Amino acid sequence: MNELTCIFIGGGHAGLAALKAIKEETQGMANGRRIRFVLFDKQPGHVRKILLFRPAVGEEEIMIPWTRYGFLEGVEFVQGTVTSVDSRGKQIHYTDAQGNDARIRYDLVVLAVGSVVRQPDPDQGGIPLTDPQTAAVIRERWRANLRQAVGETNPKERKRLMTVAVAGAGISGIETSAELALEMQKEASSLGMNPSDISVYLVSGQERLFMEGPEKVGRKLDQILSESGVTVLYNRRVMREEAGVVKLNNGDRLAVGLCIWTIGLIPNPALRTMGLPLTPAGQMLVDESYRVQGAPGVYSIGDCARIVDPQTGKAAQMRCAEIALQEHRLGKIVVADLEDRPAPVHKAAPLDFFCIGLGENRGLVWGRKWGLDMIMTGKLAWKLKKLTWDAGSKLR
């Protein structure tokens, strides 16, 4: 009996979700053929990208070994980088962990390489929060600054060493600044310094926080951040950081010990080498059932795909909450296609829903249904945010 090879490119949130959904939906068989599942990723484990700020403020490990996941039993893992997808010859070309070029034949492919953090130009200075390695550099930098501040006799230099600017006030910037302020205050106290001397600035190019929701949510976020020691600077952008000075577009300057960039996401640039159709913004072109255009047997979900609700014309956003709906539908779509029957189509989430972590036992949840807003803050919101983090990484 010939087996059917199903390859998953990317072991992030979307890749894991897709693999789990298809494995459960098919039970490892399709039309009497056993399915061989293969997962490609350049990392030796699943990186919890939504928690990237955690190793920047503390020692938390955000890489989960593949062996932690029971549903990956029987799945082959290849550590390497996929360089192209030959949709005509139905082959994957890749470079393995040792740098060797190789290829593998496929019957089905799920492309889920996600997004990457947008980076500033190199001459703009600062440190972009892009991966666990840069997160560790950020952590060591602010800790070293605080240790240096203990013996600093110049008040202005001491203040500079105890000041951080976070450039970019999306959800990542909000969560990073909140947790960083609280952790820096704790560290300052342990070093015998006044924690109220810590200054964290969150620089926003918008007139308020959280443009995805109502103004009252933005005001509430500002209040909670202020209580945590974060000052939000509105309608300003960081132009560059140089020699401990952050220059803003309005001419203002901030003396800082560290500048962190959190300026959003872009589709993974690796998509541009795949040889598959992309939008001008670099996302995979898919139909309403997540099929990559012009590439039979190739599907794509998550941040790397341009997914549009055919009824409303609403495009899916680059956030983990979208993946939960896509993963279950993809499993049913793949089975329907294998059985040559009509497949489900994408539908936008029926509820606007956002969870934002603001430090331990601090959080904000906002949802809207039928035009009604629901806002939750405090410990319960924090617990709900933790649940979404764990669900995104398939730890629950």
mmCIF file of C-alpha atoms in Angstrom:
data_model
loop_
_atom_site.group_PDB
_atom_site.id
_atom_site.type_symbol
_atom_site.label_atom_id
_atom_site.label_comp_id
_atom_site.label_asym_id
_atom_site.label_seq_id
_atom_site.Cartn_x
_atom_site.Cartn_y
_atom_site.Cartn_z
ATOM 1 C CA MET A 1 0.000 0.000 0.000
ATOM 2 C CA ASN A 2 1.514 3.331 -1.056
ATOM 3 C CA GLU A 3 1.673 5.939 1.681
ATOM 4 C CA LEU A 4 0.670 9.551 1.280
ATOM 5 C CA THR A 5 3.259 12.122 2.399
ATOM 6 C CA CYS A 6 1.943 15.225 4.139
ATOM 7 C CA ILE A 7 4.589 17.876 4.896
ATOM 8 C CA PHE A 8 4.257 20.791 7.293
ATOM 9 C CA ILE A 9 6.645 23.681 6.755
ATOM 10 C CA GLY A 10 7.002 25.617 9.996
ATOM 11 C CA GLY A 11 6.549 24.443 13.579
ATOM 12 C CA GLY A 12 5.208 27.687 14.993
ATOM 13 C CA HIS A 13 1.685 28.212 16.268
ATOM 14 C CA ALA A 14 0.013 27.735 12.878
ATOM 15 C CA GLY A 15 2.159 24.753 11.874
ATOM 16 C CA LEU A 16 1.554 22.877 15.113
ATOM 17 C CA ALA A 17 -2.151 23.683 14.968
ATOM 18 C CA ALA A 18 -2.471 22.473 11.391
ATOM 19 C CA LEU A 19 -0.560 19.264 12.055
ATOM 20 C CA LYS A 20 -2.645 18.420 15.105
ATOM 21 C CA ALA A 21 -5.922 19.153 13.313
ATOM 22 C CA ILE A 22 -5.129 17.143 10.185
ATOM 23 C CA LYS A 23 -3.664 14.234 12.149
ATOM 24 C CA GLU A 24 -6.784 14.017 14.307
ATOM 25 C CA GLU A 25 -9.210 14.545 11.420
ATOM 26 C CA THR A 26 -7.633 11.847 9.229
ATOM 27 C CA GLN A 27 -6.568 9.458 12.005
ATOM 28 C CA GLY A 28 -3.475 8.858 9.899
ATOM 29 C CA MET A 29 -5.347 7.351 6.935
ATOM 30 C CA ALA A 30 -6.791 8.676 3.680
ATOM 31 C CA ASN A 31 -8.630 6.590 1.066
ATOM 32 C CA GLY A 32 -7.059 3.434 2.447
ATOM 33 C CA ARG A 33 -3.545 4.883 2.365
ATOM 34 C CA ARG A 34 -1.423 5.538 5.438
ATOM 35 C CA ILE A 35 -0.370 9.154 5.859
ATOM 36 C CA ARG A 36 3.268 9.915 6.543
ATOM 37 C CA PHE A 37 3.538 13.187 8.491
ATOM 38 C CA VAL A 38 6.754 15.216 8.214
ATOM 39 C CA LEU A 39 7.443 18.477 10.073
ATOM 40 C CA PHE A 40 10.119 20.899 8.854
ATOM 41 C CA ASP A 41 11.493 23.635 11.092
ATOM 42 C CA LYS A 42 14.874 25.318 11.430
ATOM 43 C CA GLN A 43 14.626 25.234 15.237
ATOM 44 C CA PRO A 44 15.065 22.137 17.463
ATOM 45 C CA GLY A 45 11.743 22.906 19.159
ATOM 46 C CA HIS A 46 8.631 25.067 19.104
ATOM 47 C CA VAL A 47 9.424 28.732 19.835
ATOM 48 C CA ARG A 48 6.605 30.511 21.665
ATOM 49 C CA LYS A 49 6.872 33.707 19.635
ATOM 50 C CA ILE A 50 3.970 35.366 21.449
ATOM 51 C CA LEU A 51 6.084 35.257 24.614
ATOM 52 C CA LEU A 52 9.187 36.760 23.036
ATOM 53 C CA PHE A 53 9.274 39.557 25.603
ATOM 54 C CA ARG A 54 9.598 37.069 28.480
ATOM 55 C CA PRO A 55 13.314 36.221 28.041
ATOM 56 C CA ALA A 56 13.887 39.978 27.634
ATOM 57 C CA VAL A 57 12.680 40.585 31.191
ATOM 58 C CA GLY A 58 13.467 37.296 32.941
ATOM 59 C CA GLU A 59 14.901 33.807 32.581
ATOM 60 C CA GLU A 60 11.841 32.087 31.117
ATOM 61 C CA GLU A 61 12.559 29.467 28.452
ATOM 62 C CA ILE A 62 10.189 29.865 25.513
ATOM 63 C CA MET A 63 11.374 26.944 23.371
ATOM 64 C CA ILE A 64 9.396 23.721 23.859
ATOM 65 C CA PRO A 65 11.039 20.442 22.734
ATOM 66 C CA TRP A 66 9.061 18.556 20.102
ATOM 67 C CA THR A 67 9.045 15.549 22.445
ATOM 68 C CA ARG A 68 6.776 17.521 24.813
ATOM 69 C CA TYR A 69 3.891 17.122 22.361
ATOM 70 C CA GLY A 70 2.105 13.790 22.477
ATOM 71 C CA PHE A 71 0.299 14.410 19.185
ATOM 72 C CA LEU A 72 3.687 14.499 17.427
ATOM 73 C CA GLU A 73 4.218 10.806 18.106
ATOM 74 C CA GLY A 74 4.954 9.106 14.804
ATOM 75 C CA VAL A 75 5.685 12.420 13.083
ATOM 76 C CA GLU A 76 9.072 12.693 11.363
ATOM 77 C CA PHE A 77 11.004 15.858 12.200
ATOM 78 C CA VAL A 78 13.505 17.461 9.835
ATOM 79 C CA GLN A 79 15.578 20.340 11.180
ATOM 80 C CA GLY A 80 16.327 22.488 8.182
ATOM 81 C CA THR A 81 15.235 25.389 6.023
ATOM 82 C CA VAL A 82 12.902 24.899 3.072
ATOM 83 C CA THR A 83 14.228 26.863 0.095
ATOM 84 C CA SER A 84 11.524 26.196 -2.503
ATOM 85 C CA VAL A 85 8.394 24.241 -3.314
ATOM 86 C CA ASP A 86 8.289 22.622 -6.744
ATOM 87 C CA SER A 87 4.528 22.417 -7.201
ATOM 88 C CA ARG A 88 4.818 20.793 -10.638
ATOM 89 C CA GLY A 89 7.213 18.053 -9.589
ATOM 90 C CA LYS A 90 5.654 17.908 -6.098
ATOM 91 C CA GLN A 91 9.008 18.194 -4.340
ATOM 92 C CA ILE A 92 10.312 20.217 -1.420
ATOM 93 C CA HIS A 93 13.868 21.566 -1.728
ATOM 94 C CA TYR A 94 15.582 22.272 1.568
ATOM 95 C CA THR A 95 18.895 22.748 3.348
ATOM 96 C CA ASP A 96 19.391 20.523 6.396
ATOM 97 C CA ALA A 97 20.992 21.486 9.717
ATOM 98 C CA GLN A 98 24.419 20.455 8.386
ATOM 99 C CA GLY A 99 24.103 22.730 5.351
ATOM 100 C CA ASN A 100 23.428 19.944 2.850
ATOM 101 C CA ASP A 101 20.922 20.494 0.037
ATOM 102 C CA ALA A 102 18.221 17.844 -0.204
ATOM 103 C CA ARG A 103 14.726 17.248 -1.510
ATOM 104 C CA ILE A 104 11.670 15.246 -0.546
ATOM 105 C CA ARG A 105 8.558 14.323 -2.510
ATOM 106 C CA TYR A 106 5.138 15.282 -1.177
ATOM 107 C CA ASP A 107 1.457 14.662 -1.795
ATOM 108 C CA LEU A 108 0.237 17.422 0.515
ATOM 109 C CA VAL A 109 1.989 20.497 1.932
ATOM 110 C CA VAL A 110 0.872 22.915 4.612
ATOM 111 C CA LEU A 111 2.915 26.108 4.480
ATOM 112 C CA ALA A 112 2.886 27.805 7.898
ATOM 113 C CA VAL A 113 6.103 29.800 8.221
ATOM 114 C CA GLY A 114 4.256 32.691 9.839
ATOM 115 C CA SER A 115 5.669 36.170 10.234
ATOM 116 C CA VAL A 116 8.819 37.814 11.548
ATOM 117 C CA VAL A 117 9.339 40.954 13.572
ATOM 118 C CA ARG A 118 9.840 44.068 11.477
ATOM 119 C CA GLN A 119 13.343 45.476 11.971
ATOM 120 C CA PRO A 120 14.516 49.092 11.863
ATOM 121 C CA ASP A 121 17.351 50.174 9.610
ATOM 122 C CA PRO A 122 20.737 49.251 11.128
ATOM 123 C CA ASP A 123 21.722 52.916 11.464
ATOM 124 C CA GLN A 124 18.698 53.604 13.689
ATOM 125 C CA GLY A 125 20.398 51.972 16.659
ATOM 126 C CA GLY A 126 18.641 50.257 19.530
ATOM 127 C CA ILE A 127 17.861 46.537 19.717
ATOM 128 C CA PRO A 128 14.875 45.003 17.896
ATOM 129 C CA LEU A 129 13.069 42.289 19.875
ATOM 130 C CA THR A 130 13.181 39.670 17.125
ATOM 131 C CA ASP A 131 14.100 36.294 18.639
ATOM 132 C CA PRO A 132 15.191 34.607 21.899
ATOM 133 C CA GLN A 133 18.812 35.592 21.254
ATOM 134 C CA THR A 134 18.114 39.322 20.996
ATOM 135 C CA ALA A 135 15.746 39.004 23.968
ATOM 136 C CA ALA A 136 18.638 37.651 26.037
ATOM 137 C CA VAL A 137 20.850 40.566 24.899
ATOM 138 C CA ILE A 138 18.156 43.018 25.994
ATOM 139 C CA ARG A 139 17.854 41.340 29.398
ATOM 140 C CA GLU A 140 21.572 41.437 30.038
ATOM 141 C CA ARG A 141 21.826 45.052 28.872
ATOM 142 C CA TRP A 142 19.231 46.519 31.254
ATOM 143 C CA ARG A 143 20.491 44.405 34.143
ATOM 144 C CA ALA A 144 24.063 45.599 33.547
ATOM 145 C CA ASN A 145 22.799 49.176 33.374
ATOM 146 C CA LEU A 146 21.133 48.861 36.771
ATOM 147 C CA ARG A 147 24.242 47.354 38.326
ATOM 148 C CA GLN A 148 26.259 50.245 36.932
ATOM 149 C CA ALA A 149 23.707 52.739 38.246
ATOM 150 C CA VAL A 150 24.297 51.547 41.824
ATOM 151 C CA GLY A 151 27.733 53.167 41.928
ATOM 152 C CA GLU A 152 27.022 56.091 39.584
ATOM 153 C CA THR A 153 27.445 59.464 41.304
ATOM 154 C CA ASN A 154 26.289 61.632 38.405
ATOM 155 C CA PRO A 155 22.501 62.021 38.830
ATOM 156 C CA LYS A 156 21.830 62.487 35.103
ATOM 157 C CA GLU A 157 23.876 59.441 34.106
ATOM 158 C CA ARG A 158 22.288 57.381 36.858
ATOM 159 C CA LYS A 159 18.836 58.380 35.576
ATOM 160 C CA ARG A 160 19.824 57.490 32.016
ATOM 161 C CA LEU A 161 20.958 54.026 33.071
ATOM 162 C CA MET A 162 17.590 53.460 34.750
ATOM 163 C CA THR A 163 15.587 54.525 31.677
ATOM 164 C CA VAL A 164 14.334 52.414 28.761
ATOM 165 C CA ALA A 165 12.408 53.422 25.641
ATOM 166 C CA VAL A 166 10.174 50.931 23.819
ATOM 167 C CA ALA A 167 9.581 52.033 20.227
ATOM 168 C CA GLY A 168 6.268 50.727 18.897
ATOM 169 C CA ALA A 169 3.024 50.543 20.878
ATOM 170 C CA GLY A 170 1.191 47.601 19.393
ATOM 171 C CA ILE A 171 0.256 44.725 21.680
ATOM 172 C CA SER A 172 3.857 43.455 21.696
ATOM 173 C CA GLY A 173 5.143 46.874 22.751
ATOM 174 C CA ILE A 174 2.463 47.211 25.414
ATOM 175 C CA GLU A 175 3.208 43.794 26.912
ATOM 176 C CA THR A 176 6.972 44.303 26.724
ATOM 177 C CA SER A 177 6.927 47.722 28.405
ATOM 178 C CA ALA A 178 4.545 46.605 31.173
ATOM 179 C CA GLU A 179 6.539 43.534 32.150
ATOM 180 C CA LEU A 180 9.871 45.309 31.747
ATOM 181 C CA ALA A 181 8.864 48.177 34.054
ATOM 182 C CA LEU A 182 7.739 45.785 36.784
ATOM 183 C CA GLU A 183 10.846 43.599 36.502
ATOM 184 C CA MET A 184 13.218 46.582 36.460
ATOM 185 C CA GLN A 185 11.541 47.973 39.578
ATOM 186 C CA LYS A 186 11.978 44.640 41.316
ATOM 187 C CA GLU A 187 15.642 44.455 40.296
ATOM 188 C CA ALA A 188 16.295 48.054 41.389
ATOM 189 C CA SER A 189 14.812 47.319 44.799
ATOM 190 C CA SER A 190 16.995 44.218 45.207
ATOM 191 C CA LEU A 191 20.049 46.381 44.425
ATOM 192 C CA GLY A 192 19.110 48.864 47.123
ATOM 193 C CA MET A 193 17.839 51.562 44.756
ATOM 194 C CA ASN A 194 14.483 53.332 44.728
ATOM 195 C CA PRO A 195 12.219 51.443 42.274
ATOM 196 C CA SER A 196 10.314 54.654 41.519
ATOM 197 C CA ASP A 197 13.477 55.945 39.810
ATOM 198 C CA ILE A 198 12.921 53.438 36.990
ATOM 199 C CA SER A 199 11.540 55.066 33.821
ATOM 200 C CA VAL A 200 10.039 53.127 30.910
ATOM 201 C CA TYR A 201 8.723 55.097 27.948
ATOM 202 C CA LEU A 202 6.395 53.516 25.395
ATOM 203 C CA VAL A 203 6.538 55.557 22.179
ATOM 204 C CA SER A 204 3.383 55.433 20.062
ATOM 205 C CA GLY A 205 2.907 56.896 16.625
ATOM 206 C CA GLN A 206 -0.861 56.950 17.196
ATOM 207 C CA GLU A 207 -3.079 59.332 19.152
ATOM 208 C CA ARG A 208 -4.074 56.515 21.520
ATOM 209 C CA LEU A 209 -3.371 52.901 22.357
ATOM 210 C CA PHE A 210 -5.206 49.911 20.887
ATOM 211 C CA MET A 211 -6.573 51.302 17.640
ATOM 212 C CA GLU A 212 -8.232 47.908 17.033
ATOM 213 C CA GLY A 213 -10.892 48.702 19.641
ATOM 214 C CA PRO A 214 -12.793 51.593 21.213
ATOM 215 C CA GLU A 215 -11.164 54.643 22.765
ATOM 216 C CA LYS A 216 -12.184 53.599 26.277
ATOM 217 C CA VAL A 217 -10.021 50.470 26.008
ATOM 218 C CA GLY A 218 -7.039 52.608 25.030
ATOM 219 C CA ARG A 219 -7.641 54.861 28.034
ATOM 220 C CA LYS A 220 -7.852 51.852 30.350
ATOM 221 C CA LEU A 221 -4.597 50.451 28.996
ATOM 222 C CA ASP A 222 -2.907 53.819 29.528
ATOM 223 C CA GLN A 223 -4.127 53.865 33.120
ATOM 224 C CA ILE A 224 -2.857 50.358 33.895
ATOM 225 C CA LEU A 225 0.484 51.063 32.228
ATOM 226 C CA SER A 226 0.858 54.279 34.199
ATOM 227 C CA GLU A 227 0.181 52.416 37.441
ATOM 228 C CA SER A 228 2.918 49.942 36.420
ATOM 229 C CA GLY A 229 5.453 52.721 35.820
ATOM 230 C CA VAL A 230 5.143 53.101 32.034
ATOM 231 C CA THR A 231 4.776 56.537 30.441
ATOM 232 C CA VAL A 232 3.165 56.517 26.983
ATOM 233 C CA LEU A 233 4.305 59.193 24.532
ATOM 234 C CA TYR A 234 1.647 59.694 21.843
ATOM 235 C CA ASN A 235 1.871 60.963 18.266
ATOM 236 C CA ARG A 236 5.631 60.459 18.252
ATOM 237 C CA ARG A 237 8.007 58.118 16.536
ATOM 238 C CA VAL A 238 11.544 57.078 17.391
ATOM 239 C CA MET A 239 13.847 58.167 14.595
ATOM 240 C CA ARG A 240 17.026 56.654 16.003
ATOM 241 C CA GLU A 241 18.985 55.841 19.141
ATOM 242 C CA GLU A 242 22.576 56.979 19.238
ATOM 243 C CA ALA A 243 25.059 57.120 22.126
ATOM 244 C CA GLY A 244 22.337 56.722 24.735
ATOM 245 C CA VAL A 245 19.999 59.341 23.257
ATOM 246 C CA VAL A 246 16.691 58.560 21.567
ATOM 247 C CA LYS A 247 15.689 61.152 18.986
ATOM 248 C CA LEU A 248 11.957 61.572 18.325
ATOM 249 C CA ASN A 249 10.332 62.922 15.177
ATOM 250 C CA ASN A 250 9.112 66.046 16.986
ATOM 251 C CA GLY A 251 12.654 67.004 17.968
ATOM 252 C CA ASP A 252 12.456 65.759 21.556
ATOM 253 C CA ARG A 253 15.294 63.691 22.975
ATOM 254 C CA LEU A 254 15.297 61.025 25.664
ATOM 255 C CA ALA A 255 18.420 59.959 27.538
ATOM 256 C CA VAL A 256 18.143 56.166 27.786
ATOM 257 C CA GLY A 257 20.218 53.201 28.770
ATOM 258 C CA LEU A 258 18.398 51.046 26.236
ATOM 259 C CA CYS A 259 16.044 51.406 23.267
ATOM 260 C CA ILE A 260 13.922 48.383 22.266
ATOM 261 C CA TRP A 261 12.130 48.199 18.911
ATOM 262 C CA THR A 262 8.723 46.454 18.759
ATOM 263 C CA ILE A 263 7.402 47.782 15.458
ATOM 264 C CA GLY A 264 5.100 45.021 14.275
ATOM 265 C CA LEU A 265 5.184 41.985 12.027
ATOM 266 C CA ILE A 266 5.753 41.274 8.349
ATOM 267 C CA PRO A 267 5.150 38.000 6.445
ATOM 268 C CA ASN A 268 8.161 35.721 6.651
ATOM 269 C CA PRO A 269 10.622 36.837 3.919
ATOM 270 C CA ALA A 270 11.415 33.157 3.306
ATOM 271 C CA LEU A 271 8.142 33.000 1.346
ATOM 272 C CA ARG A 272 9.771 34.929 -1.474
ATOM 273 C CA THR A 273 12.068 32.012 -2.307
ATOM 274 C CA MET A 274 9.336 29.373 -2.352
ATOM 275 C CA GLY A 275 8.328 29.871 -5.977
ATOM 276 C CA LEU A 276 4.654 30.216 -5.040
ATOM 277 C CA PRO A 277 2.261 33.136 -5.734
ATOM 278 C CA LEU A 278 2.371 36.023 -3.258
ATOM 279 C CA THR A 279 0.532 39.273 -2.661
ATOM 280 C CA PRO A 280 2.509 42.522 -3.064
ATOM 281 C CA ALA A 281 2.855 42.540 0.751
ATOM 282 C CA GLY A 282 4.485 39.098 0.642
ATOM 283 C CA GLN A 283 1.677 36.843 1.875
ATOM 284 C CA MET A 284 0.718 33.572 0.214
ATOM 285 C CA LEU A 285 -2.219 33.822 -2.199
ATOM 286 C CA VAL A 286 -4.862 31.311 -1.164
ATOM 287 C CA ASP A 287 -8.502 30.712 -2.009
ATOM 288 C CA GLU A 288 -11.382 30.589 0.465
ATOM 289 C CA SER A 289 -10.368 27.043 1.458
ATOM 290 C CA TYR A 290 -6.690 27.865 2.165
ATOM 291 C CA ARG A 291 -5.463 26.297 -1.100
ATOM 292 C CA VAL A 292 -2.433 28.040 -2.568
ATOM 293 C CA GLN A 293 -3.330 29.312 -6.018
ATOM 294 C CA GLY A 294 -1.888 27.270 -8.888
ATOM 295 C CA ALA A 295 -0.318 24.674 -6.586
ATOM 296 C CA PRO A 296 -2.538 21.578 -6.145
ATOM 297 C CA GLY A 297 -2.089 19.892 -2.777
ATOM 298 C CA VAL A 298 -0.487 22.972 -1.164
ATOM 299 C CA TYR A 299 -2.307 24.811 1.643
ATOM 300 C CA SER A 300 -1.376 27.751 3.828
ATOM 301 C CA ILE A 301 -2.746 29.285 7.039
ATOM 302 C CA GLY A 302 -1.595 31.754 9.680
ATOM 303 C CA ASP A 303 0.314 35.006 9.307
ATOM 304 C CA CYS A 304 1.964 33.940 6.059
ATOM 305 C CA ALA A 305 -1.337 33.599 4.155
ATOM 306 C CA ARG A 306 -3.694 36.256 2.812
ATOM 307 C CA ILE A 307 -7.005 34.769 3.946
ATOM 308 C CA VAL A 308 -10.228 36.605 3.139
ATOM 309 C CA ASP A 309 -13.806 35.881 4.176
ATOM 310 C CA PRO A 310 -15.602 35.527 0.787
ATOM 311 C CA GLN A 311 -18.862 36.873 2.230
ATOM 312 C CA THR A 312 -17.590 39.950 4.056
ATOM 313 C CA GLY A 313 -14.314 40.626 2.265
ATOM 314 C CA LYS A 314 -12.649 40.881 5.686
ATOM 315 C CA ALA A 315 -9.005 39.736 5.740
ATOM 316 C CA ALA A 316 -7.628 37.710 8.644
ATOM 317 C CA GLN A 317 -5.213 39.631 10.860
ATOM 318 C CA MET A 318 -1.708 38.595 11.871
ATOM 319 C CA ARG A 319 -2.530 37.277 15.331
ATOM 320 C CA CYS A 320 -2.787 33.900 17.020
ATOM 321 C CA ALA A 321 -6.521 34.171 17.702
ATOM 322 C CA GLU A 322 -7.162 33.766 13.965
ATOM 323 C CA ILE A 323 -5.305 30.448 13.845
ATOM 324 C CA ALA A 324 -7.698 28.655 16.203
ATOM 325 C CA LEU A 325 -10.525 28.916 13.669
ATOM 326 C CA GLN A 326 -8.330 28.199 10.666
ATOM 327 C CA GLU A 327 -6.772 25.019 12.062
ATOM 328 C CA HIS A 328 -10.033 23.143 12.625
ATOM 329 C CA ARG A 329 -11.400 24.199 9.262
ATOM 330 C CA LEU A 330 -8.178 23.173 7.499
ATOM 331 C CA GLY A 331 -8.449 19.628 8.835
ATOM 332 C CA LYS A 332 -11.937 19.299 7.375
ATOM 333 C CA ILE A 333 -10.860 20.948 4.111
ATOM 334 C CA VAL A 334 -7.988 18.507 3.570
ATOM 335 C CA VAL A 335 -10.198 15.482 4.235
ATOM 336 C CA ALA A 336 -12.898 16.837 1.905
ATOM 337 C CA ASP A 337 -10.349 17.410 -0.863
ATOM 338 C CA LEU A 338 -8.907 13.923 -0.433
ATOM 339 C CA GLU A 339 -12.412 12.473 -0.715
ATOM 340 C CA ASP A 340 -13.233 14.725 -3.687
ATOM 341 C CA ARG A 341 -16.230 16.434 -2.101
ATOM 342 C CA PRO A 342 -17.083 20.086 -1.372
ATOM 343 C CA ALA A 343 -14.837 21.618 1.266
ATOM 344 C CA PRO A 344 -15.636 24.209 3.954
ATOM 345 C CA VAL A 345 -14.739 27.828 3.267
ATOM 346 C CA HIS A 346 -13.178 30.460 5.487
ATOM 347 C CA LYS A 347 -15.369 32.568 7.738
ATOM 348 C CA ALA A 348 -14.187 35.518 9.787
ATOM 349 C CA ALA A 349 -14.332 35.182 13.559
ATOM 350 C CA PRO A 350 -17.851 35.982 14.840
ATOM 351 C CA LEU A 351 -16.397 37.881 17.794
ATOM 352 C CA ASP A 352 -13.743 40.579 18.071
ATOM 353 C CA PHE A 353 -11.614 39.385 20.968
ATOM 354 C CA PHE A 354 -8.242 40.532 22.317
ATOM 355 C CA CYS A 355 -6.265 39.535 25.417
ATOM 356 C CA ILE A 356 -3.350 41.676 26.587
ATOM 357 C CA GLY A 357 -0.924 40.720 29.356
ATOM 358 C CA LEU A 358 0.297 43.559 31.555
ATOM 359 C CA GLY A 359 2.458 41.734 34.086
ATOM 360 C CA GLU A 360 1.647 39.042 36.622
ATOM 361 C CA ASN A 361 -1.980 39.303 37.777
ATOM 362 C CA ARG A 362 -2.498 42.272 35.470
ATOM 363 C CA GLY A 363 -4.236 42.063 32.132
ATOM 364 C CA LEU A 364 -6.970 43.384 29.907
ATOM 365 C CA VAL A 365 -9.502 41.480 27.827
ATOM 366 C CA TRP A 366 -11.762 43.186 25.320
ATOM 367 C CA GLY A 367 -14.481 41.596 23.230
ATOM 368 C CA ARG A 368 -17.294 42.896 21.047
ATOM 369 C CA LYS A 369 -20.435 41.055 19.970
ATOM 370 C CA TRP A 370 -23.615 42.510 18.513
ATOM 371 C CA GLY A 371 -22.150 45.973 18.996
ATOM 372 C CA LEU A 372 -21.670 45.477 22.734
ATOM 373 C CA ASP A 373 -18.257 45.896 24.388
ATOM 374 C CA MET A 374 -16.998 43.645 27.148
ATOM 375 C CA ILE A 375 -13.920 44.713 29.131
ATOM 376 C CA MET A 376 -12.224 42.649 31.817
ATOM 377 C CA THR A 377 -9.129 43.659 33.770
ATOM 378 C CA GLY A 378 -7.028 42.428 36.677
ATOM 379 C CA LYS A 379 -6.219 38.906 37.796
ATOM 380 C CA LEU A 380 -8.997 37.181 35.871
ATOM 381 C CA ALA A 381 -7.917 38.860 32.626
ATOM 382 C CA TRP A 382 -4.333 37.766 33.333
ATOM 383 C CA LYS A 383 -5.423 34.158 33.814
ATOM 384 C CA LEU A 384 -7.373 34.247 30.580
ATOM 385 C CA LYS A 385 -4.349 35.651 28.770
ATOM 386 C CA LYS A 386 -2.178 32.837 30.132
ATOM 387 C CA LEU A 387 -4.734 30.325 28.887
ATOM 388 C CA THR A 388 -4.581 31.821 25.392
ATOM 389 C CA TRP A 389 -0.778 31.745 25.435
ATOM 390 C CA ASP A 390 -0.785 28.053 26.379
ATOM 391 C CA ALA A 391 -3.542 27.215 23.917
ATOM 392 C CA GLY A 392 -1.601 28.908 21.118
ATOM 393 C CA SER A 393 1.406 26.688 21.807
ATOM 394 C CA LYS A 394 -0.802 23.578 22.195
ATOM 395 C CA LEU A 395 0.157 23.142 25.842
ATOM 396 C CA ARG A 396 -3.507 22.636 26.815
#
